[in-house]
Short mmCIF file of C-alpha atoms in Angstrom, two decimals:
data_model
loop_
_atom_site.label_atom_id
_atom_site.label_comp_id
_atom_site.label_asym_id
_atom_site.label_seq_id
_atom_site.Cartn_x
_atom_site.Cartn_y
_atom_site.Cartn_z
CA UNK A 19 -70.93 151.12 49.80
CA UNK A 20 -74.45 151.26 47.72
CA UNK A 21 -74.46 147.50 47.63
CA UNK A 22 -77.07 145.31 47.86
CA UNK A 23 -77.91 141.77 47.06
CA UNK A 24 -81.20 139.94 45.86
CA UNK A 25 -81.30 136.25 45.11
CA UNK A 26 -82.94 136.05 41.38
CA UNK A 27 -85.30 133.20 42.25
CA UNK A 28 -86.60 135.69 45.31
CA UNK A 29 -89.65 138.27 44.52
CA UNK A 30 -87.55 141.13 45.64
CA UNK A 31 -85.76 140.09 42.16
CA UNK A 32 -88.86 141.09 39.95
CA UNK A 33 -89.47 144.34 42.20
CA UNK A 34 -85.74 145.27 42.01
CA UNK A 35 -86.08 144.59 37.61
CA UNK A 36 -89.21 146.58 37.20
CA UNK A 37 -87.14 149.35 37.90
CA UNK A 38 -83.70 148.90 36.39
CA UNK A 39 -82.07 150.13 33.14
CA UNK A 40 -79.03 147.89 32.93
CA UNK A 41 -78.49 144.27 34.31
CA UNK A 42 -74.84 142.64 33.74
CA UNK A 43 -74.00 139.36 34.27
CA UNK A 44 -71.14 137.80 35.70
CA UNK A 45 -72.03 134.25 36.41
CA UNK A 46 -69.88 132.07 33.56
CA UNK A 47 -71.00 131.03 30.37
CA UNK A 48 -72.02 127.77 31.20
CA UNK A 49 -74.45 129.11 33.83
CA UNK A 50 -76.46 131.70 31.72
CA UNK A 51 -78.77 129.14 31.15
CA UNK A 52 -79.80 128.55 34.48
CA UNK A 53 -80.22 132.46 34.95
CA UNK A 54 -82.57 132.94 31.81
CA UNK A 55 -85.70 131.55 33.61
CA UNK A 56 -85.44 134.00 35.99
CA UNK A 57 -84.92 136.83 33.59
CA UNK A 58 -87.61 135.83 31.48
CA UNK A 59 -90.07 135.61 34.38
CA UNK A 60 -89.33 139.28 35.59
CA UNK A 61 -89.34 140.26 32.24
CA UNK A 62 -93.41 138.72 31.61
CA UNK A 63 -93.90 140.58 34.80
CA UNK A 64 -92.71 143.97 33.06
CA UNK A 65 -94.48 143.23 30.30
CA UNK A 66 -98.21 142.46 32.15
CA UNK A 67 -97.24 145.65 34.09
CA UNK A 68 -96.71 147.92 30.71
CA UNK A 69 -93.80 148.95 31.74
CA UNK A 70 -91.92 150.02 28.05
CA UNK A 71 -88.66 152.13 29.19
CA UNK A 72 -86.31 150.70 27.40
CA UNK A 73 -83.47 148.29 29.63
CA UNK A 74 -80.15 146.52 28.64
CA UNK A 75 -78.79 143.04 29.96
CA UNK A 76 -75.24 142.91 29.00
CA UNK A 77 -73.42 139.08 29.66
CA UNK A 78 -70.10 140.22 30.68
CA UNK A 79 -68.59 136.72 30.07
CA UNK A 80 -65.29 134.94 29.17
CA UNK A 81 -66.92 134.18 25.74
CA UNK A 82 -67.89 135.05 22.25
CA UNK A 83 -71.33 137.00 22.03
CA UNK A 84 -72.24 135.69 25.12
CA UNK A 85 -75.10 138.52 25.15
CA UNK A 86 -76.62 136.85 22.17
CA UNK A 87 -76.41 133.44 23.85
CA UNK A 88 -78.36 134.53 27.23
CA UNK A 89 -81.12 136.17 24.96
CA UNK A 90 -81.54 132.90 23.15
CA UNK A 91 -82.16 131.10 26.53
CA UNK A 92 -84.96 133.70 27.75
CA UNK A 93 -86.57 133.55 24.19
CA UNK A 94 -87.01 130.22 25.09
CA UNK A 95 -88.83 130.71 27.90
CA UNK A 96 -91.15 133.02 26.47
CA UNK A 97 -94.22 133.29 24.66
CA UNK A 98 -94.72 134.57 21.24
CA UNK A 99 -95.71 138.42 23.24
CA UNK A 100 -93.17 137.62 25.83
CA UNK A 101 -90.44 137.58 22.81
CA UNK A 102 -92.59 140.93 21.02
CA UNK A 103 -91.85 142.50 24.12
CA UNK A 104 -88.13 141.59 24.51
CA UNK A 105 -87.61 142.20 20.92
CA UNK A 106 -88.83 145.91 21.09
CA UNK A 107 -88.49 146.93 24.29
CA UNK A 108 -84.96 144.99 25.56
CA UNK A 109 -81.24 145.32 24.02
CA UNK A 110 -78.59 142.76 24.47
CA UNK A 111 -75.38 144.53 23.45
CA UNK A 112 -72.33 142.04 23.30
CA UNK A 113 -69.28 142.79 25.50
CA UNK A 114 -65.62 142.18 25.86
CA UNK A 115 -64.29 142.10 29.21
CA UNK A 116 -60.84 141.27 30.63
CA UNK A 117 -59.26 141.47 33.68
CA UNK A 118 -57.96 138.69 35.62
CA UNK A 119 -59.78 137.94 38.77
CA UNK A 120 -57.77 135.28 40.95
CA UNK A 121 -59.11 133.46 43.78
CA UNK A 122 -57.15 135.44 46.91
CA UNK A 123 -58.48 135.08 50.04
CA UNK A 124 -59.19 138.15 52.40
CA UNK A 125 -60.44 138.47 56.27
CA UNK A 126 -63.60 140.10 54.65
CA UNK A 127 -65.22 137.74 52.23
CA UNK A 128 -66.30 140.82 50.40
CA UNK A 129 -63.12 141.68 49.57
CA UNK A 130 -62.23 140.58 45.94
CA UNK A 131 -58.05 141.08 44.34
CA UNK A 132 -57.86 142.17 40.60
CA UNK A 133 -55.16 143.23 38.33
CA UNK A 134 -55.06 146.93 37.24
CA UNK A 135 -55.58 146.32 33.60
CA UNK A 136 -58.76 146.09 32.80
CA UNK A 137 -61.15 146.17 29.18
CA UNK A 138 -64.98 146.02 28.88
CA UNK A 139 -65.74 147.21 25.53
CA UNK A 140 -69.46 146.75 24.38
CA UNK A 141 -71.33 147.06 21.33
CA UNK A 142 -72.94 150.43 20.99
CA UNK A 143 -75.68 149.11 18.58
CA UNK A 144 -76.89 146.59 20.41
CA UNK A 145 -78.31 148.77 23.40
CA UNK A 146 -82.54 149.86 23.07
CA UNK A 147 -82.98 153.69 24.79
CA UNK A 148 -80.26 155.60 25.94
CA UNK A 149 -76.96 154.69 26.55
CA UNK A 150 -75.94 154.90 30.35
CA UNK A 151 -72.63 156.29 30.85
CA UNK A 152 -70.63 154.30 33.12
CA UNK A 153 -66.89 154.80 34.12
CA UNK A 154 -64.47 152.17 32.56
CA UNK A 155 -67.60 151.27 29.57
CA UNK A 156 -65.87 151.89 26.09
CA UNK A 157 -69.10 151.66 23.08
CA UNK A 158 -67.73 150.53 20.12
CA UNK A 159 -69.09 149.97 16.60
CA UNK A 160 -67.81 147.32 15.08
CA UNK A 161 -66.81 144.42 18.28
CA UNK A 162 -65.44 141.62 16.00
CA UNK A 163 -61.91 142.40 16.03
CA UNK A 164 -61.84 143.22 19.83
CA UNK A 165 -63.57 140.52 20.45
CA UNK A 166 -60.79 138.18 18.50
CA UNK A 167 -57.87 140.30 19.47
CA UNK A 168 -58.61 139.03 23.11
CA UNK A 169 -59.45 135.41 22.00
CA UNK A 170 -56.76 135.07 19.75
CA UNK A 171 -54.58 136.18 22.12
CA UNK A 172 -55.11 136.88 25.82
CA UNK A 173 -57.31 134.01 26.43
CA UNK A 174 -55.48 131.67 24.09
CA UNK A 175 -52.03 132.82 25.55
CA UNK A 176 -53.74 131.99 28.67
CA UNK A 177 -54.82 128.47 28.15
CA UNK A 178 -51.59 127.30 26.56
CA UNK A 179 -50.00 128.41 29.57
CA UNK A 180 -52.04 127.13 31.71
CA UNK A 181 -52.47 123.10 29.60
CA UNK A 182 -48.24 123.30 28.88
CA UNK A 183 -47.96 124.22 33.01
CA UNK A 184 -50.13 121.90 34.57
CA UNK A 185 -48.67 118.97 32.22
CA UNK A 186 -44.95 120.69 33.55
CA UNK A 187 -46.10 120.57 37.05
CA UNK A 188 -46.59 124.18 37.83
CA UNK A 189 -49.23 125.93 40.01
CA UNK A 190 -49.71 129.20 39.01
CA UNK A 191 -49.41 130.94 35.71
CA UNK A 192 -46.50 133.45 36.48
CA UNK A 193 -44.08 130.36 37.22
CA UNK A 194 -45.38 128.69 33.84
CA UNK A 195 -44.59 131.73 31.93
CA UNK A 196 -41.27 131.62 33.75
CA UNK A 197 -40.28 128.61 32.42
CA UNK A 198 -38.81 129.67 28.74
CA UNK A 199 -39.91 126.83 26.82
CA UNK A 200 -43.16 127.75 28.45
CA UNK A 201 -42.66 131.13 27.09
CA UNK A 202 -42.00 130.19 23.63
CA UNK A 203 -44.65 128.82 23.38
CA UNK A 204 -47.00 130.98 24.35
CA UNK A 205 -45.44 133.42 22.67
CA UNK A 206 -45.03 131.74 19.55
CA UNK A 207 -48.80 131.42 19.44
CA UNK A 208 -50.19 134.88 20.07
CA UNK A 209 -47.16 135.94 17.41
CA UNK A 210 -49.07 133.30 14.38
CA UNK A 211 -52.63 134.07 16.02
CA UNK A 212 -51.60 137.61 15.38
CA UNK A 213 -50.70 137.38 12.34
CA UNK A 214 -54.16 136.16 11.25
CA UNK A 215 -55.57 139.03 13.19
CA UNK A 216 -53.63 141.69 11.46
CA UNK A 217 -54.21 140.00 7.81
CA UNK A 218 -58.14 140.27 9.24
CA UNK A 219 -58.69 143.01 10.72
CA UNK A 220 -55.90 145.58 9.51
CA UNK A 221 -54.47 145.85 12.88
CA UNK A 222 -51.34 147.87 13.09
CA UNK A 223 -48.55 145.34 13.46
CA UNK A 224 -46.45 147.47 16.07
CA UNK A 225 -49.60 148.51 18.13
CA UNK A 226 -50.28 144.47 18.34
CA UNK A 227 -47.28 143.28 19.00
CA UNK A 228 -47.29 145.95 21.83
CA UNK A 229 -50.76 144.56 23.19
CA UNK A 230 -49.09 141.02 23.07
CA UNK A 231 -46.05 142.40 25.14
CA UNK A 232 -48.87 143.64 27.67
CA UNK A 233 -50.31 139.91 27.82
CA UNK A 234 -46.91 138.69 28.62
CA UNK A 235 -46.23 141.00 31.36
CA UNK A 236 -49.75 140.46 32.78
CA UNK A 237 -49.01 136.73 32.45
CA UNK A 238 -46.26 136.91 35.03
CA UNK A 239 -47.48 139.31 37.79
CA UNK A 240 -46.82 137.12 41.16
CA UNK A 241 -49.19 138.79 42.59
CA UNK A 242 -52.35 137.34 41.02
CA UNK A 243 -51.73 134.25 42.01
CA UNK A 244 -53.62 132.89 38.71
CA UNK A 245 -53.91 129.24 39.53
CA UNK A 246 -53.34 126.77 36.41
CA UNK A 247 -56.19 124.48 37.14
CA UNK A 248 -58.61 127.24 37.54
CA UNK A 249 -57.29 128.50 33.52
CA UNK A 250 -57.39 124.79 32.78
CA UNK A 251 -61.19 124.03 33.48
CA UNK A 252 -63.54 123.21 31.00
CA UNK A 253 -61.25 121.56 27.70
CA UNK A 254 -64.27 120.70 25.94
CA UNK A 255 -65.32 124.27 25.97
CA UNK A 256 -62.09 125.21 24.91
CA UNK A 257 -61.25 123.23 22.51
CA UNK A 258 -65.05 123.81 20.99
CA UNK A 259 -65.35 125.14 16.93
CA UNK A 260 -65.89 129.25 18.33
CA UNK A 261 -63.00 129.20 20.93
CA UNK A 262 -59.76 130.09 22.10
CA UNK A 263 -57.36 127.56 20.70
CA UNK A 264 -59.66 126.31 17.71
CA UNK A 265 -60.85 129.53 16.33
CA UNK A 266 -57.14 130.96 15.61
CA UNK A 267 -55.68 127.73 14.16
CA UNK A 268 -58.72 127.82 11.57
CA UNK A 269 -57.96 131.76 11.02
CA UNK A 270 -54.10 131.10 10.64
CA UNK A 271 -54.85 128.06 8.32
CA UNK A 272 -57.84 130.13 6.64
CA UNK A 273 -54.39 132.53 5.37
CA UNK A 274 -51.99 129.99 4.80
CA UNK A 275 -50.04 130.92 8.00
CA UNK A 276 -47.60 129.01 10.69
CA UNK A 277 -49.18 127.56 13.51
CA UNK A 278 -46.95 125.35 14.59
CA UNK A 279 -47.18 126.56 18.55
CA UNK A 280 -51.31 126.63 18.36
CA UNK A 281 -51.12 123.34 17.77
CA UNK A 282 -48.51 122.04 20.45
CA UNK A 283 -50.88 124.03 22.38
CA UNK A 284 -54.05 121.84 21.34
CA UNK A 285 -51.60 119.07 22.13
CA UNK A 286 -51.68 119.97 26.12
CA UNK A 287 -54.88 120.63 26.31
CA UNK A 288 -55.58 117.46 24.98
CA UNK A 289 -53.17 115.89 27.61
CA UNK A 290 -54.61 117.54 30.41
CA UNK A 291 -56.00 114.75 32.39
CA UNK A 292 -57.30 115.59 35.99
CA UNK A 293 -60.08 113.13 37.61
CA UNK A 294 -61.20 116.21 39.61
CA UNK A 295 -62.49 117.88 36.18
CA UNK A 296 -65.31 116.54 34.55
CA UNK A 297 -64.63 117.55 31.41
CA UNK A 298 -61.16 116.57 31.63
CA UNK A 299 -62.52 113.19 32.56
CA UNK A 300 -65.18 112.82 29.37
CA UNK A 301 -62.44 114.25 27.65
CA UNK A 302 -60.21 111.26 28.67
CA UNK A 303 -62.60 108.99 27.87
CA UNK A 304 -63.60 109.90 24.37
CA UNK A 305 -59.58 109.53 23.70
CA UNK A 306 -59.37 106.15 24.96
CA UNK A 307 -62.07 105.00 23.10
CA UNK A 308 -61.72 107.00 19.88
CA UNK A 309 -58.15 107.74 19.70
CA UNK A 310 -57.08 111.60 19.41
CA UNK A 311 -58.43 113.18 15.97
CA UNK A 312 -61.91 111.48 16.12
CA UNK A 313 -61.65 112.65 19.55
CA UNK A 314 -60.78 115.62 18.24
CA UNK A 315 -63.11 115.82 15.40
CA UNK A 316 -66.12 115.56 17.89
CA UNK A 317 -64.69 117.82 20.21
CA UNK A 318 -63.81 120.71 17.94
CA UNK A 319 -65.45 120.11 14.40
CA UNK A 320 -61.74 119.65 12.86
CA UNK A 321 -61.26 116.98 9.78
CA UNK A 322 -59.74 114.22 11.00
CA UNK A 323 -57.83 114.00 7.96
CA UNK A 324 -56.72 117.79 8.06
CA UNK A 325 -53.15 118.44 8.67
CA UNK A 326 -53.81 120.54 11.51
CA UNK A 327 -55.86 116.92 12.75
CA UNK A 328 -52.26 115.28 12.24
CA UNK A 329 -49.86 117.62 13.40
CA UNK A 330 -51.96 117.48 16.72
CA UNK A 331 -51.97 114.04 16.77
CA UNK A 332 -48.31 114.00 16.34
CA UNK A 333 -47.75 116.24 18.75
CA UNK A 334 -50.23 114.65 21.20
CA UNK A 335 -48.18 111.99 21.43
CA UNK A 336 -44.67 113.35 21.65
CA UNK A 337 -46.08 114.79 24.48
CA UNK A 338 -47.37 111.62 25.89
CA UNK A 339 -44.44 109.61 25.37
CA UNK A 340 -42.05 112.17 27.21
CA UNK A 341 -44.60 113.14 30.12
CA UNK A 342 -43.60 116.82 29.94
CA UNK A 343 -43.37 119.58 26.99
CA UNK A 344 -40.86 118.05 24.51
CA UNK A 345 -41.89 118.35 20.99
CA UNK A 346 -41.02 116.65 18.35
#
């Protein structure tokens, strides 16, 4: 009910944004890119039009600032008044969302499954005008640690599930997490990821170790049907400076702290190899050529000569040489 949709390259698009306060985005973060033209069009067209009440676009991406990141890419499509006019007139609050979304298939193609957990916490000083109040929005002032606390935990959780599954042969996340190696694992990481998190951000240790217990349990709901290859998309991303599995072995190393399971995690993501994922396939290819810590040097910014660079390698190849998740 009270749904409509508008392709963004149609002109209904620019009639529709003339009139809107809020626009949220849901497209991944590797397609915000091809969205900004079209956002910075309508918003040239609001600004020949003088039309000055304030509006928001909030990315609600699987990534870090990923608000930021889509203003950057209409700035550059802008003039110098087109970028005036964003600048004053146009807020891009960050936002942390997380609920899983998995790929079930209904009679109506409408029709869209989702766990009952859910977060979407945004910045409260990033918005221009007044705030709209929408059920299930939480502001917040400071987003860094929320923004962590998931990445350092549900998203790397996820991933090192998903990387230790697919190299164990399982299809969906709740029979990964099943498996208890599996399990202590992932657990093992979010527990040293954690640790960083609490040493940064003065979490309360219980209160964390509860959210963790919440990822867990999320982890293995049968119902999501959470497929491993969809988690497992995209290493390059993943294994980027910024993300998931990089960011908290940097933050547990930054305090002197185990990470022992981050890095058998690395490891498997490392080893996924699936010719039906193009990243997975440049990734294979940049190991072949360069071996794994140049590899992983270009890939994530890491030293090659750090001992995190080492330990992965080792591990890399434990993995490798056993074709499943024995570690040495």
């Amino acid at each position: 009910n009270n749904i409509s949709g508008i392709n963004t390259a149609s002109p209904d698009f620019i009639k529709e944004f003339q009139n809107c306060s809020l626009i949220a985005t849901a497209v991944g973060p590797t397609n915000l890119p091809i969205i900004a033209s079209s956002l910075a069009y309508a918003i040239n067209v609001r600004r020949k039009l003088l039309l000055t009440e304030p509006f928001n676009i909030i990315a609600c991406e699987n990534s870090l600032n990923a608000s930021t990141a889509l203003k950057k890419a209409i700035m550059a499509h802008l003039c110098e008044e087109g970028i005036a006019f964003l600048e004053q007139y146009c807020g891009f609050p960050n936002a942390v969302v997380d609920r899983i979304v998995p790929p079930v298939t209904f009679n109506n193609i409408l029709d869209v499954a989702v766990e009952r957990y859910y977060e979407w916490n945004v910045e409260k000083s990033g918005f221009r005008g007044e705030i709209p109040k929408i059920p299930g929005l939480t502001l917040v002032d400071k987003l860094d640690a929320y923004l962590e606390r998931k990445l350092f935990t549900l998203n790397s959780g996820h991933a090192i599930c998903a990387y230790l599954g697919y190299l164990s042969g399982f299809q969906t996340i709740d029979a990964a997490i099943k498996n208890q190696e599996i399990f202590d694992v992932v657990s093992g990481a979010m527990q040293e990821s954690g640790e960083a998190l609490i040493r940064k951000f003065s979490f309360d240790p219980i209160k964390h170790s509860d959210y963790i217990n919440s990822i867990l349990e999320r982890f293995r709901n049968p119902y999501l049907l959470d497929d491993v290859v969809r988690v497992c998309r995209e290493p390059l991303r993943k294994l980027s400076s910024h993300d998931r599995l990089i960011k908290p072995l940097k933050a547990c190393s930054s305090y002197n702290l185990f990470s022992r399971n981050i890095i058998i995690g690395i490891a498997a993501a490392l080893n996924y190899d699936n010719p039906e994922d193009s990243q997975s396939r440049e990734m294979q290819t940049l190991l072949r050529n360069y071996g794994v810590r140049r590899t992983l040097s270009h890939i994530s910014g890491l030293s090659e000569n750090s001992k995190e660079a080492i330990s992965i390698e080792k591990a890399y190849y434990s993995m490798k040489k056993y074709k499943n998740i024995i570690f040495a």
